[in-house]
Amino acid sequence: MSRIDLRSDTVTRPTPAMRRAMADAEVGDDVWGDDPTVARLQAVAAERLGFEAALFFPSGTQSNLAATLTHCGRGDEVLLGARSHMFLHEGGGAAALGSVPCHPLENQPDGSLRAEDVEAAVKPDDVHCPRTRLLAQENTLDGKVVPQALLEAACQAARRHRLATHLDGARLFNAAAKTGRPPAELLAPFDSVSVCLSKGLGAPVGSLLLGTKALVREAHRWRKVLGGGLRQVGLLAAAGLYALEHHVARLADDHENARALGEALLGTPGLEVEPVQTNMVWLRVAPALRARFVERLAAEGVLASGQARVRLVTHLDVSHADVLRAAEVIRRVATAG
Ligand SMILES: *Cc1c(COP(=O)(O)O)cnc(C)c1O
């Protein structure tokens, strides 16, 4: 029995067709600006997402950090969500490496930041205070599409105080698939955006930072400083191009599989299924069941992550039959108590 890996949409392996595109890629030394496949990926992404320029990064963490360092100088401050990836899951890089403090704002249940909270957190021009310089938002957040009007309202509040605006759009294509709106429309309110190629899009590596030419030029400097200048990286950019061409439309399948998985788990004793929007199913696990739940699922070939709130993520390497089988296993383990 093969295992079904629902820990994350990062676990996908490149498909045979993607590997062929990688093997066939034309390459050059990208630190010298010589890699035609990287250049093409950046041009295609910028055009498709509605920005002047794009820059290929080895990871979303590095892309978000380079954006932060581009917007903020030493002692400048970023406002961001207390549940955001940039605040919780990037090693405190802005502070650790950039001397940029973070002021976390409460994420509302729908993932949004309140415009009033943004305004209230902007510090006065006073020697006691950091200079508030950047607002960073995230979409999707925990698999939820943040309402576009609220993302925009927070951006407007930021602009009233001359802050720059960044979006961590690691799973932006999932938000676009869910809402049916073009990615460029969802990204229009932001000065800079980071999107991942290595999540639902199924590339082995890679994120893109998008912005004006001037912003991308500065971020390019920071990428080099952070050790992200890569050489014949067209091999990886080819996977990203392949993903943009062939794996965007199919995100709807992941969403349908997550919906079906959530539905199949409704009514399971000890599990409360949160409403499913995109490619994530969140289960609130009863205290009595928590301790070894994920371990017991793993023993049955279903990999998940979390404890009190368990996360199941659908992706390219998970079929409809897989999610039905996973649901059966999860129900059985939960029912056994
Ligand atoms: C995955 C992810 C990132 C970037 O992660 P890397 O593993 O560094 O590529 C950033 N933000 C969010 C919301 C993510 O899910």
mmCIF file of C-alpha atoms and ligand atoms in Angstrom, residues 8-10 57-64 83-86 89-90 137-142 168-171 194-199 205-207 280 311, ligand 1:
data_model
loop_
_atom_site.group_PDB
_atom_site.id
_atom_site.type_symbol
_atom_site.label_atom_id
_atom_site.label_comp_id
_atom_site.label_asym_id
_atom_site.label_seq_id
_atom_site.Cartn_x
_atom_site.Cartn_y
_atom_site.Cartn_z
ATOM 1 C CA SER A 8 2.109 19.795 2.570
ATOM 2 C CA ASP A 9 1.869 20.713 -1.104
ATOM 3 C CA THR A 10 5.687 21.093 -1.019
ATOM 4 C CA PHE A 57 14.578 33.045 -5.843
ATOM 5 C CA PRO A 58 15.580 29.683 -4.372
ATOM 6 C CA SER A 59 12.850 29.942 -1.719
ATOM 7 C CA GLY A 60 9.890 31.994 -0.601
ATOM 8 C CA THR A 61 11.637 32.741 2.680
ATOM 9 C CA GLN A 62 14.511 34.383 0.830
ATOM 10 C CA SER A 63 12.135 36.218 -1.497
ATOM 11 C CA ASN A 64 10.124 37.665 1.412
ATOM 12 C CA ARG A 83 -0.436 34.236 12.166
ATOM 13 C CA SER A 84 1.589 34.999 9.038
ATOM 14 C CA HIS A 85 4.385 32.854 7.657
ATOM 15 C CA MET A 86 6.718 35.872 7.619
ATOM 16 C CA HIS A 89 7.965 30.596 10.082
ATOM 17 C CA GLU A 90 10.898 32.488 8.595
ATOM 18 C CA GLN A 137 -0.097 40.636 4.151
ATOM 19 C CA GLU A 138 -0.574 36.976 3.157
ATOM 20 C CA ASN A 139 -3.000 35.266 0.743
ATOM 21 C CA THR A 140 -3.999 32.474 1.024
ATOM 22 C CA LEU A 141 -3.511 32.210 4.780
ATOM 23 C CA ASP A 142 -3.946 28.714 6.288
ATOM 24 C CA ASP A 168 3.314 36.957 0.667
ATOM 25 C CA GLY A 169 1.388 35.196 -2.077
ATOM 26 C CA ALA A 170 3.052 31.799 -1.682
ATOM 27 C CA ARG A 171 -0.311 30.249 -2.622
ATOM 28 C CA SER A 194 6.253 36.865 -3.575
ATOM 29 C CA VAL A 195 4.747 33.738 -5.168
ATOM 30 C CA CYS A 196 5.896 30.119 -4.784
ATOM 31 C CA LEU A 197 6.450 27.731 -7.669
ATOM 32 C CA SER A 198 7.255 24.845 -5.325
ATOM 33 C CA LYS A 199 3.902 24.547 -3.547
ATOM 34 C CA VAL A 205 12.391 24.711 -6.162
ATOM 35 C CA GLY A 206 11.646 28.347 -6.583
ATOM 36 C CA SER A 207 9.769 31.525 -5.820
ATOM 37 C CA MET A 280 -6.220 22.473 2.860
ATOM 38 C CA ARG A 311 -3.595 19.851 8.510
HETATM 39 C C1 LIG B 1 5.905 28.077 1.882
HETATM 40 C C2 LIG B 1 5.619 29.462 2.225
HETATM 41 C C3 LIG B 1 6.592 30.458 2.098
HETATM 42 C C4 LIG B 1 7.990 30.200 1.614
HETATM 43 O O1 LIG B 1 8.538 29.049 2.073
HETATM 44 P P1 LIG B 1 9.887 28.414 1.520
HETATM 45 O O2 LIG B 1 9.809 27.056 2.099
HETATM 46 O O3 LIG B 1 10.987 29.247 2.023
HETATM 47 O O4 LIG B 1 9.832 28.419 0.022
HETATM 48 C C5 LIG B 1 6.234 31.747 2.415
HETATM 49 N N1 LIG B 1 4.998 32.048 2.813
HETATM 50 C C6 LIG B 1 4.026 31.121 2.924
HETATM 51 C C7 LIG B 1 2.660 31.544 3.329
HETATM 52 C C8 LIG B 1 4.302 29.805 2.640
HETATM 53 O O5 LIG B 1 3.336 28.894 2.749
#
